[in-house]
JSON list of C-alpha atoms in Angstrom, two decimals:
[
{"chain": "A", "resi": 1, "resn": "VAL", "atom": "CA", "xyz": [9.89, -72.98, 18.20]},
{"chain": "A", "resi": 2, "resn": "VAL", "atom": "CA", "xyz": [12.05, -72.03, 15.20]},
{"chain": "A", "resi": 3, "resn": "TRP", "atom": "CA", "xyz": [9.00, -70.83, 13.31]},
{"chain": "A", "resi": 4, "resn": "ARG", "atom": "CA", "xyz": [7.83, -68.70, 16.24]},
{"chain": "A", "resi": 5, "resn": "LEU", "atom": "CA", "xyz": [11.27, -67.17, 16.73]},
{"chain": "A", "resi": 6, "resn": "GLY", "atom": "CA", "xyz": [11.63, -66.47, 13.01]},
{"chain": "A", "resi": 7, "resn": "GLY", "atom": "CA", "xyz": [8.19, -64.87, 12.81]},
{"chain": "A", "resi": 8, "resn": "LEU", "atom": "CA", "xyz": [8.86, -62.85, 15.94]},
{"chain": "A", "resi": 9, "resn": "SER", "atom": "CA", "xyz": [12.15, -61.63, 14.49]},
{"chain": "A", "resi": 10, "resn": "ARG", "atom": "CA", "xyz": [10.48, -60.51, 11.24]},
{"chain": "A", "resi": 11, "resn": "ARG", "atom": "CA", "xyz": [7.68, -58.70, 13.08]},
{"chain": "A", "resi": 12, "resn": "ARG", "atom": "CA", "xyz": [10.18, -56.98, 15.33]},
{"chain": "A", "resi": 13, "resn": "ARG", "atom": "CA", "xyz": [12.26, -55.83, 12.37]},
{"chain": "A", "resi": 14, "resn": "ARG", "atom": "CA", "xyz": [9.13, -54.37, 10.76]},
{"chain": "A", "resi": 15, "resn": "MET", "atom": "CA", "xyz": [7.92, -52.71, 13.93]},
{"chain": "A", "resi": 16, "resn": "THR", "atom": "CA", "xyz": [11.24, -51.55, 15.42]},
{"chain": "A", "resi": 17, "resn": "THR", "atom": "CA", "xyz": [12.64, -48.28, 14.18]},
{"chain": "A", "resi": 18, "resn": "SER", "atom": "CA", "xyz": [15.15, -47.40, 16.91]},
{"chain": "A", "resi": 19, "resn": "ILE", "atom": "CA", "xyz": [17.63, -48.94, 19.33]},
{"chain": "A", "resi": 20, "resn": "ALA", "atom": "CA", "xyz": [15.62, -47.62, 22.26]},
{"chain": "A", "resi": 21, "resn": "GLU", "atom": "CA", "xyz": [12.74, -49.93, 21.33]},
{"chain": "A", "resi": 22, "resn": "LEU", "atom": "CA", "xyz": [14.69, -53.08, 20.41]},
{"chain": "A", "resi": 23, "resn": "LEU", "atom": "CA", "xyz": [17.44, -53.05, 23.07]},
{"chain": "A", "resi": 24, "resn": "PRO", "atom": "CA", "xyz": [15.10, -53.75, 26.05]},
{"chain": "A", "resi": 25, "resn": "ARG", "atom": "CA", "xyz": [13.65, -56.71, 24.19]},
{"chain": "A", "resi": 26, "resn": "ALA", "atom": "CA", "xyz": [17.14, -58.04, 23.44]},
{"chain": "A", "resi": 27, "resn": "ARG", "atom": "CA", "xyz": [18.06, -57.71, 27.10]},
{"chain": "A", "resi": 28, "resn": "ALA", "atom": "CA", "xyz": [14.89, -59.53, 28.14]},
{"chain": "A", "resi": 29, "resn": "LEU", "atom": "CA", "xyz": [15.77, -62.31, 25.71]},
{"chain": "A", "resi": 30, "resn": "LYS", "atom": "CA", "xyz": [19.26, -62.46, 27.23]},
{"chain": "A", "resi": 31, "resn": "TYR", "atom": "CA", "xyz": [17.74, -63.09, 30.69]},
{"chain": "A", "resi": 32, "resn": "GLU", "atom": "CA", "xyz": [15.51, -65.77, 29.21]},
{"chain": "A", "resi": 33, "resn": "ILE", "atom": "CA", "xyz": [18.55, -67.44, 27.68]},
{"chain": "A", "resi": 34, "resn": "HIS", "atom": "CA", "xyz": [20.37, -67.30, 31.00]},
{"chain": "A", "resi": 35, "resn": "ALA", "atom": "CA", "xyz": [17.43, -69.00, 32.74]},
{"chain": "A", "resi": 36, "resn": "SER", "atom": "CA", "xyz": [17.17, -71.57, 29.94]},
{"chain": "A", "resi": 37, "resn": "LEU", "atom": "CA", "xyz": [20.87, -72.34, 30.21]},
{"chain": "A", "resi": 38, "resn": "ASN", "atom": "CA", "xyz": [20.51, -72.98, 33.94]},
{"chain": "A", "resi": 39, "resn": "ALA", "atom": "CA", "xyz": [17.61, -75.30, 33.19]},
{"chain": "A", "resi": 40, "resn": "VAL", "atom": "CA", "xyz": [19.70, -77.12, 30.58]},
{"chain": "A", "resi": 41, "resn": "GLU", "atom": "CA", "xyz": [22.57, -77.60, 33.02]},
{"chain": "A", "resi": 42, "resn": "ALA", "atom": "CA", "xyz": [20.11, -78.94, 35.60]},
{"chain": "A", "resi": 43, "resn": "GLY", "atom": "CA", "xyz": [18.71, -81.38, 33.04]},
{"chain": "A", "resi": 44, "resn": "HIS", "atom": "CA", "xyz": [15.26, -79.75, 32.85]},
{"chain": "A", "resi": 45, "resn": "ALA", "atom": "CA", "xyz": [15.51, -78.37, 29.30]},
{"chain": "A", "resi": 46, "resn": "ASP", "atom": "CA", "xyz": [16.94, -79.18, 25.90]},
{"chain": "A", "resi": 47, "resn": "ALA", "atom": "CA", "xyz": [20.15, -77.48, 24.79]},
{"chain": "A", "resi": 48, "resn": "SER", "atom": "CA", "xyz": [18.81, -77.05, 21.24]},
{"chain": "A", "resi": 49, "resn": "ASP", "atom": "CA", "xyz": [16.09, -74.65, 22.47]},
{"chain": "A", "resi": 50, "resn": "CYS", "atom": "CA", "xyz": [18.71, -72.57, 24.22]},
{"chain": "A", "resi": 51, "resn": "GLU", "atom": "CA", "xyz": [20.81, -72.57, 21.06]},
{"chain": "A", "resi": 52, "resn": "MET", "atom": "CA", "xyz": [17.88, -71.26, 19.00]},
{"chain": "A", "resi": 53, "resn": "GLN", "atom": "CA", "xyz": [17.31, -68.47, 21.53]},
{"chain": "A", "resi": 54, "resn": "LEU", "atom": "CA", "xyz": [20.96, -67.52, 21.21]},
{"chain": "A", "resi": 55, "resn": "GLY", "atom": "CA", "xyz": [20.60, -67.41, 17.46]},
{"chain": "A", "resi": 56, "resn": "GLU", "atom": "CA", "xyz": [17.64, -65.06, 17.80]},
{"chain": "A", "resi": 57, "resn": "LEU", "atom": "CA", "xyz": [19.58, -62.80, 20.18]},
{"chain": "A", "resi": 58, "resn": "GLN", "atom": "CA", "xyz": [22.53, -62.66, 17.79]},
{"chain": "A", "resi": 59, "resn": "ARG", "atom": "CA", "xyz": [20.16, -61.66, 14.95]},
{"chain": "A", "resi": 60, "resn": "GLN", "atom": "CA", "xyz": [18.78, -58.90, 17.13]},
{"chain": "A", "resi": 61, "resn": "LEU", "atom": "CA", "xyz": [22.30, -57.72, 17.86]},
{"chain": "A", "resi": 62, "resn": "ARG", "atom": "CA", "xyz": [22.97, -57.46, 14.15]},
{"chain": "A", "resi": 63, "resn": "THR", "atom": "CA", "xyz": [19.79, -55.44, 13.74]},
{"chain": "A", "resi": 64, "resn": "LEU", "atom": "CA", "xyz": [20.80, -53.15, 16.61]},
{"chain": "A", "resi": 65, "resn": "THR", "atom": "CA", "xyz": [24.22, -52.68, 15.04]},
{"chain": "A", "resi": 66, "resn": "SER", "atom": "CA", "xyz": [22.62, -51.63, 11.76]},
{"chain": "A", "resi": 67, "resn": "LEU", "atom": "CA", "xyz": [20.34, -49.19, 13.64]},
{"chain": "A", "resi": 68, "resn": "LEU", "atom": "CA", "xyz": [23.29, -47.66, 15.47]},
{"chain": "A", "resi": 69, "resn": "ASN", "atom": "CA", "xyz": [24.26, -45.53, 12.47]},
{"chain": "A", "resi": 70, "resn": "LYS", "atom": "CA", "xyz": [20.76, -44.05, 12.40]},
{"chain": "A", "resi": 71, "resn": "GLU", "atom": "CA", "xyz": [21.09, -42.59, 15.88]},
{"chain": "A", "resi": 72, "resn": "ARG", "atom": "CA", "xyz": [22.19, -39.08, 16.55]},
{"chain": "A", "resi": 73, "resn": "PRO", "atom": "CA", "xyz": [25.96, -38.68, 16.95]},
{"chain": "A", "resi": 74, "resn": "ASP", "atom": "CA", "xyz": [25.69, -37.42, 20.53]},
{"chain": "A", "resi": 75, "resn": "LYS", "atom": "CA", "xyz": [23.86, -40.63, 21.58]},
{"chain": "A", "resi": 76, "resn": "ARG", "atom": "CA", "xyz": [25.67, -43.05, 19.29]},
{"chain": "A", "resi": 77, "resn": "SER", "atom": "CA", "xyz": [28.65, -43.64, 21.63]},
{"chain": "A", "resi": 78, "resn": "LEU", "atom": "CA", "xyz": [26.35, -44.43, 24.59]},
{"chain": "A", "resi": 79, "resn": "TRP", "atom": "CA", "xyz": [24.31, -46.88, 22.55]},
{"chain": "A", "resi": 80, "resn": "LYS", "atom": "CA", "xyz": [27.52, -48.47, 21.27]},
{"chain": "A", "resi": 81, "resn": "LEU", "atom": "CA", "xyz": [28.69, -49.12, 24.85]},
{"chain": "A", "resi": 82, "resn": "LYS", "atom": "CA", "xyz": [25.37, -50.75, 25.70]},
{"chain": "A", "resi": 83, "resn": "LEU", "atom": "CA", "xyz": [25.49, -52.85, 22.55]},
{"chain": "A", "resi": 84, "resn": "ASP", "atom": "CA", "xyz": [29.07, -53.96, 23.28]},
{"chain": "A", "resi": 85, "resn": "GLU", "atom": "CA", "xyz": [28.04, -54.93, 26.80]},
{"chain": "A", "resi": 86, "resn": "LEU", "atom": "CA", "xyz": [25.11, -56.97, 25.49]},
{"chain": "A", "resi": 87, "resn": "ARG", "atom": "CA", "xyz": [27.31, -58.54, 22.81]},
{"chain": "A", "resi": 88, "resn": "ASN", "atom": "CA", "xyz": [29.91, -59.59, 25.44]},
{"chain": "A", "resi": 89, "resn": "GLU", "atom": "CA", "xyz": [27.20, -61.11, 27.63]},
{"chain": "A", "resi": 90, "resn": "THR", "atom": "CA", "xyz": [25.83, -62.95, 24.60]},
{"chain": "A", "resi": 91, "resn": "ASP", "atom": "CA", "xyz": [29.31, -64.31, 23.84]},
{"chain": "A", "resi": 92, "resn": "PHE", "atom": "CA", "xyz": [29.61, -65.53, 27.45]},
{"chain": "A", "resi": 93, "resn": "LEU", "atom": "CA", "xyz": [26.27, -67.30, 27.19]},
{"chain": "A", "resi": 94, "resn": "ALA", "atom": "CA", "xyz": [27.30, -68.92, 23.90]},
{"chain": "A", "resi": 95, "resn": "ALA", "atom": "CA", "xyz": [30.62, -70.01, 25.46]},
{"chain": "A", "resi": 96, "resn": "ASP", "atom": "CA", "xyz": [28.76, -71.51, 28.46]},
{"chain": "A", "resi": 97, "resn": "LEU", "atom": "CA", "xyz": [26.44, -73.43, 26.14]},
{"chain": "A", "resi": 98, "resn": "ARG", "atom": "CA", "xyz": [29.37, -74.66, 24.06]},
{"chain": "A", "resi": 99, "resn": "ARG", "atom": "CA", "xyz": [31.24, -75.72, 27.21]},
{"chain": "A", "resi": 100, "resn": "PHE", "atom": "CA", "xyz": [28.15, -77.57, 28.43]},
{"chain": "A", "resi": 101, "resn": "ARG", "atom": "CA", "xyz": [27.87, -79.45, 25.13]},
{"chain": "A", "resi": 102, "resn": "GLU", "atom": "CA", "xyz": [31.59, -80.37, 25.23]},
{"chain": "A", "resi": 103, "resn": "ASN", "atom": "CA", "xyz": [31.38, -81.56, 28.85]},
{"chain": "A", "resi": 104, "resn": "ARG", "atom": "CA", "xyz": [28.29, -83.58, 28.04]},
{"chain": "A", "resi": 105, "resn": "ALA", "atom": "CA", "xyz": [29.99, -85.20, 25.04]},
{"chain": "A", "resi": 106, "resn": "THR", "atom": "CA", "xyz": [33.07, -85.96, 27.17]},
{"chain": "A", "resi": 107, "resn": "ALA", "atom": "CA", "xyz": [30.91, -87.49, 29.90]},
{"chain": "A", "resi": 108, "resn": "LEU", "atom": "CA", "xyz": [29.09, -89.63, 27.32]},
{"chain": "A", "resi": 109, "resn": "GLN", "atom": "CA", "xyz": [32.38, -90.85, 25.86]},
{"chain": "A", "resi": 110, "resn": "ARG", "atom": "CA", "xyz": [33.68, -91.61, 29.36]},
{"chain": "A", "resi": 111, "resn": "GLU", "atom": "CA", "xyz": [30.51, -93.56, 30.14]},
{"chain": "A", "resi": 112, "resn": "GLN", "atom": "CA", "xyz": [30.79, -95.57, 26.93]},
{"chain": "A", "resi": 113, "resn": "LEU", "atom": "CA", "xyz": [34.45, -96.28, 27.61]},
{"chain": "A", "resi": 114, "resn": "PHE", "atom": "CA", "xyz": [33.65, -97.38, 31.16]},
{"chain": "A", "resi": 115, "resn": "HIS", "atom": "CA", "xyz": [30.90, -99.64, 29.83]},
{"chain": "A", "resi": 116, "resn": "ARG", "atom": "CA", "xyz": [33.29, -101.25, 27.33]},
{"chain": "A", "resi": 117, "resn": "ARG", "atom": "CA", "xyz": [35.90, -101.76, 30.06]},
{"chain": "A", "resi": 118, "resn": "SER", "atom": "CA", "xyz": [33.27, -103.27, 32.36]},
{"chain": "A", "resi": 119, "resn": "VAL", "atom": "CA", "xyz": [32.24, -105.72, 29.65]},
{"chain": "A", "resi": 120, "resn": "ALA", "atom": "CA", "xyz": [35.90, -106.58, 28.98]},
{"chain": "A", "resi": 121, "resn": "SER", "atom": "CA", "xyz": [36.59, -107.02, 32.72]},
{"chain": "A", "resi": 122, "resn": "THR", "atom": "CA", "xyz": [33.55, -109.28, 33.10]},
{"chain": "A", "resi": 123, "resn": "THR", "atom": "CA", "xyz": [34.73, -111.42, 30.18]},
{"chain": "A", "resi": 124, "resn": "ALA", "atom": "CA", "xyz": [38.25, -111.62, 31.62]},
{"chain": "A", "resi": 125, "resn": "ILE", "atom": "CA", "xyz": [36.88, -112.63, 35.04]},
{"chain": "A", "resi": 126, "resn": "ASP", "atom": "CA", "xyz": [34.74, -115.34, 33.45]},
{"chain": "A", "resi": 127, "resn": "ASN", "atom": "CA", "xyz": [37.76, -116.66, 31.56]},
{"chain": "A", "resi": 128, "resn": "LEU", "atom": "CA", "xyz": [39.87, -116.68, 34.73]},
{"chain": "A", "resi": 129, "resn": "THR", "atom": "CA", "xyz": [37.08, -118.48, 36.61]},
{"chain": "A", "resi": 130, "resn": "GLU", "atom": "CA", "xyz": [36.86, -121.18, 33.94]},
{"chain": "A", "resi": 131, "resn": "GLU", "atom": "CA", "xyz": [40.64, -121.54, 33.92]},
{"chain": "A", "resi": 132, "resn": "GLY", "atom": "CA", "xyz": [40.67, -121.84, 37.72]},
{"chain": "A", "resi": 133, "resn": "GLU", "atom": "CA", "xyz": [38.00, -124.53, 37.63]},
{"chain": "A", "resi": 134, "resn": "SER", "atom": "CA", "xyz": [39.99, -126.40, 34.99]},
{"chain": "A", "resi": 135, "resn": "LEU", "atom": "CA", "xyz": [43.14, -126.20, 37.14]},
{"chain": "A", "resi": 136, "resn": "VAL", "atom": "CA", "xyz": [41.23, -127.51, 40.16]},
{"chain": "A", "resi": 137, "resn": "GLN", "atom": "CA", "xyz": [39.95, -130.47, 38.14]},
{"chain": "A", "resi": 138, "resn": "SER", "atom": "CA", "xyz": [43.47, -131.21, 36.88]},
{"chain": "A", "resi": 139, "resn": "GLN", "atom": "CA", "xyz": [44.82, -131.01, 40.42]},
{"chain": "A", "resi": 140, "resn": "ASN", "atom": "CA", "xyz": [42.16, -133.44, 41.63]},
{"chain": "A", "resi": 141, "resn": "LYS", "atom": "CA", "xyz": [43.13, -135.88, 38.89]},
{"chain": "A", "resi": 142, "resn": "VAL", "atom": "CA", "xyz": [46.80, -135.59, 39.83]},
{"chain": "A", "resi": 143, "resn": "ASP", "atom": "CA", "xyz": [45.94, -136.19, 43.50]},
{"chain": "A", "resi": 144, "resn": "GLN", "atom": "CA", "xyz": [44.01, -139.28, 42.54]},
{"chain": "A", "resi": 145, "resn": "LEU", "atom": "CA", "xyz": [46.95, -140.58, 40.50]},
{"chain": "A", "resi": 146, "resn": "ILE", "atom": "CA", "xyz": [49.32, -139.93, 43.40]},
{"chain": "A", "resi": 147, "resn": "GLU", "atom": "CA", "xyz": [47.02, -141.75, 45.82]},
{"chain": "A", "resi": 148, "resn": "THR", "atom": "CA", "xyz": [46.82, -144.69, 43.40]},
{"chain": "A", "resi": 149, "resn": "GLY", "atom": "CA", "xyz": [50.62, -144.76, 43.08]},
{"chain": "A", "resi": 150, "resn": "LEU", "atom": "CA", "xyz": [51.12, -144.63, 46.83]},
{"chain": "A", "resi": 151, "resn": "PHE", "atom": "CA", "xyz": [48.62, -147.44, 47.25]},
{"chain": "A", "resi": 152, "resn": "GLY", "atom": "CA", "xyz": [50.53, -149.52, 44.68]},
{"chain": "A", "resi": 153, "resn": "ILE", "atom": "CA", "xyz": [53.86, -148.87, 46.43]},
{"chain": "A", "resi": 154, "resn": "LYS", "atom": "CA", "xyz": [52.34, -149.85, 49.79]},
{"chain": "A", "resi": 155, "resn": "SER", "atom": "CA", "xyz": [50.98, -153.05, 48.22]},
{"chain": "A", "resi": 156, "resn": "LEU", "atom": "CA", "xyz": [54.45, -153.87, 46.83]},
{"chain": "A", "resi": 157, "resn": "GLU", "atom": "CA", "xyz": [56.00, -153.30, 50.26]},
{"chain": "A", "resi": 158, "resn": "GLU", "atom": "CA", "xyz": [53.43, -155.59, 51.87]},
{"chain": "A", "resi": 159, "resn": "GLN", "atom": "CA", "xyz": [54.12, -158.25, 49.24]},
{"chain": "A", "resi": 160, "resn": "ARG", "atom": "CA", "xyz": [57.86, -157.88, 49.90]},
{"chain": "A", "resi": 161, "resn": "GLU", "atom": "CA", "xyz": [57.34, -158.39, 53.62]},
{"chain": "A", "resi": 162, "resn": "ARG", "atom": "CA", "xyz": [55.23, -161.46, 52.94]},
{"chain": "A", "resi": 163, "resn": "LEU", "atom": "CA", "xyz": [57.95, -162.86, 50.67]},
{"chain": "A", "resi": 164, "resn": "LYS", "atom": "CA", "xyz": [60.56, -162.27, 53.36]},
{"chain": "A", "resi": 165, "resn": "ASN", "atom": "CA", "xyz": [58.43, -164.05, 55.91]},
{"chain": "A", "resi": 166, "resn": "ALA", "atom": "CA", "xyz": [57.83, -166.90, 53.50]},
{"chain": "A", "resi": 167, "resn": "GLN", "atom": "CA", "xyz": [61.59, -167.16, 52.78]},
{"chain": "A", "resi": 168, "resn": "ARG", "atom": "CA", "xyz": [62.42, -167.23, 56.44]},
{"chain": "A", "resi": 169, "resn": "ASN", "atom": "CA", "xyz": [59.90, -169.99, 56.96]},
{"chain": "A", "resi": 170, "resn": "ILE", "atom": "CA", "xyz": [61.32, -171.92, 54.01]},
{"chain": "A", "resi": 171, "resn": "PHE", "atom": "CA", "xyz": [64.89, -171.53, 55.31]},
{"chain": "A", "resi": 172, "resn": "SER", "atom": "CA", "xyz": [63.78, -172.73, 58.68]},
{"chain": "A", "resi": 173, "resn": "MET", "atom": "CA", "xyz": [62.11, -175.75, 57.15]},
{"chain": "A", "resi": 174, "resn": "ILE", "atom": "CA", "xyz": [65.17, -176.48, 54.99]},
{"chain": "A", "resi": 175, "resn": "ASN", "atom": "CA", "xyz": [67.48, -176.33, 57.96]},
{"chain": "A", "resi": 176, "resn": "THR", "atom": "CA", "xyz": [65.16, -178.62, 59.77]},
{"chain": "A", "resi": 177, "resn": "LEU", "atom": "CA", "xyz": [64.99, -181.11, 56.91]},
{"chain": "A", "resi": 178, "resn": "GLY", "atom": "CA", "xyz": [68.76, -180.89, 56.21]},
{"chain": "A", "resi": 179, "resn": "ILE", "atom": "CA", "xyz": [68.63, -179.91, 52.54]},
{"chain": "A", "resi": 180, "resn": "SER", "atom": "CA", "xyz": [71.99, -179.62, 50.79]},
{"chain": "A", "resi": 181, "resn": "THR", "atom": "CA", "xyz": [74.04, -176.41, 50.40]},
{"chain": "A", "resi": 182, "resn": "SER", "atom": "CA", "xyz": [73.47, -176.30, 46.60]},
{"chain": "A", "resi": 183, "resn": "VAL", "atom": "CA", "xyz": [69.75, -176.09, 47.10]},
{"chain": "A", "resi": 184, "resn": "MET", "atom": "CA", "xyz": [70.29, -173.28, 49.63]},
{"chain": "A", "resi": 185, "resn": "SER", "atom": "CA", "xyz": [72.40, -171.34, 47.12]},
{"chain": "A", "resi": 186, "resn": "MET", "atom": "CA", "xyz": [69.73, -171.75, 44.46]},
{"chain": "A", "resi": 187, "resn": "ILE", "atom": "CA", "xyz": [67.10, -170.43, 46.83]},
{"chain": "A", "resi": 188, "resn": "GLN", "atom": "CA", "xyz": [69.27, -167.44, 47.77]},
{"chain": "A", "resi": 189, "resn": "SER", "atom": "CA", "xyz": [69.84, -166.66, 44.07]},
{"chain": "A", "resi": 190, "resn": "ARG", "atom": "CA", "xyz": [66.08, -166.78, 43.49]},
{"chain": "A", "resi": 191, "resn": "GLN", "atom": "CA", "xyz": [65.66, -164.43, 46.46]},
{"chain": "A", "resi": 192, "resn": "LYS", "atom": "CA", "xyz": [67.98, -161.86, 44.84]},
{"chain": "A", "resi": 193, "resn": "ASN", "atom": "CA", "xyz": [66.08, -162.09, 41.56]},
{"chain": "A", "resi": 194, "resn": "ASP", "atom": "CA", "xyz": [62.79, -161.58, 43.39]},
{"chain": "A", "resi": 195, "resn": "ARG", "atom": "CA", "xyz": [64.27, -158.54, 45.14]},
{"chain": "A", "resi": 196, "resn": "TYR", "atom": "CA", "xyz": [65.31, -157.07, 41.77]},
{"chain": "A", "resi": 197, "resn": "ILE", "atom": "CA", "xyz": [61.83, -157.67, 40.42]},
{"chain": "A", "resi": 198, "resn": "VAL", "atom": "CA", "xyz": [60.25, -155.91, 43.40]},
{"chain": "A", "resi": 199, "resn": "PHE", "atom": "CA", "xyz": [62.61, -152.94, 43.16]},
{"chain": "A", "resi": 200, "resn": "GLY", "atom": "CA", "xyz": [62.13, -152.75, 39.39]},
{"chain": "A", "resi": 201, "resn": "GLY", "atom": "CA", "xyz": [58.36, -152.73, 39.79]},
{"chain": "A", "resi": 202, "resn": "MET", "atom": "CA", "xyz": [58.62, -149.91, 42.36]},
{"chain": "A", "resi": 203, "resn": "ALA", "atom": "CA", "xyz": [60.87, -147.90, 40.04]},
{"chain": "A", "resi": 204, "resn": "LEU", "atom": "CA", "xyz": [58.47, -148.33, 37.09]},
{"chain": "A", "resi": 205, "resn": "CYS", "atom": "CA", "xyz": [55.57, -147.21, 39.28]},
{"chain": "A", "resi": 206, "resn": "LEU", "atom": "CA", "xyz": [57.48, -144.07, 40.34]},
{"chain": "A", "resi": 207, "resn": "VAL", "atom": "CA", "xyz": [58.36, -143.28, 36.71]},
{"chain": "A", "resi": 208, "resn": "ALA", "atom": "CA", "xyz": [54.71, -143.67, 35.70]},
{"chain": "A", "resi": 209, "resn": "LEU", "atom": "CA", "xyz": [53.64, -141.32, 38.50]},
{"chain": "A", "resi": 210, "resn": "TYR", "atom": "CA", "xyz": [56.25, -138.73, 37.43]},
{"chain": "A", "resi": 211, "resn": "VAL", "atom": "CA", "xyz": [55.08, -138.87, 33.80]},
{"chain": "A", "resi": 212, "resn": "CYS", "atom": "CA", "xyz": [51.45, -138.42, 34.87]},
{"chain": "A", "resi": 213, "resn": "VAL", "atom": "CA", "xyz": [52.26, -135.46, 37.10]},
{"chain": "A", "resi": 214, "resn": "ARG", "atom": "CA", "xyz": [54.56, -133.90, 34.49]},
{"chain": "A", "resi": 215, "resn": "TRP", "atom": "CA", "xyz": [52.20, -134.03, 31.50]},
{"chain": "A", "resi": 216, "resn": "LEU", "atom": "CA", "xyz": [48.71, -133.66, 33.04]}
]
């Protein structure tokens, strides 16, 4: 495409001797550029081709400007107005192409940023999921420890009730057999010691449960 445009430009410079011949061609090229720019914005053409066409049109404008001084003075002002109009339209087309490239670059950067954020969000969600699963497992272990502790306390209470029943039976038998008061006092002292042992065991079990819940 570059070679064709360059060759076309050289042939036109050799063949063109007046603004009247070259200006219609420049205007036709302007309409082609406008159509190409619409195709680029619609995604049906490459922006580089449109940029090369703009370069060719700007070269033709420079040629027309150099030919302007060769025109007769009475027509020079009219040709200058037409050239200025074409130059302004060319500048608008170049600005539209530049704006398209900038918007495209911005959209690409935004897409890349969104992709990076999506990857980061996915990683964060995976980390939170793993942490949640770990917390659930820890909670299950704590629940198991609590159930074990409650079962141990219940067993101690049942043993305490059995001891009370056994003591009552023993006291009843002693009263029946007429055992002395000293023996009764000894049995009561042993009963207090057994109560302390039971209460101490319950307290140690509660402390163990608290330590497990506090540090797991």
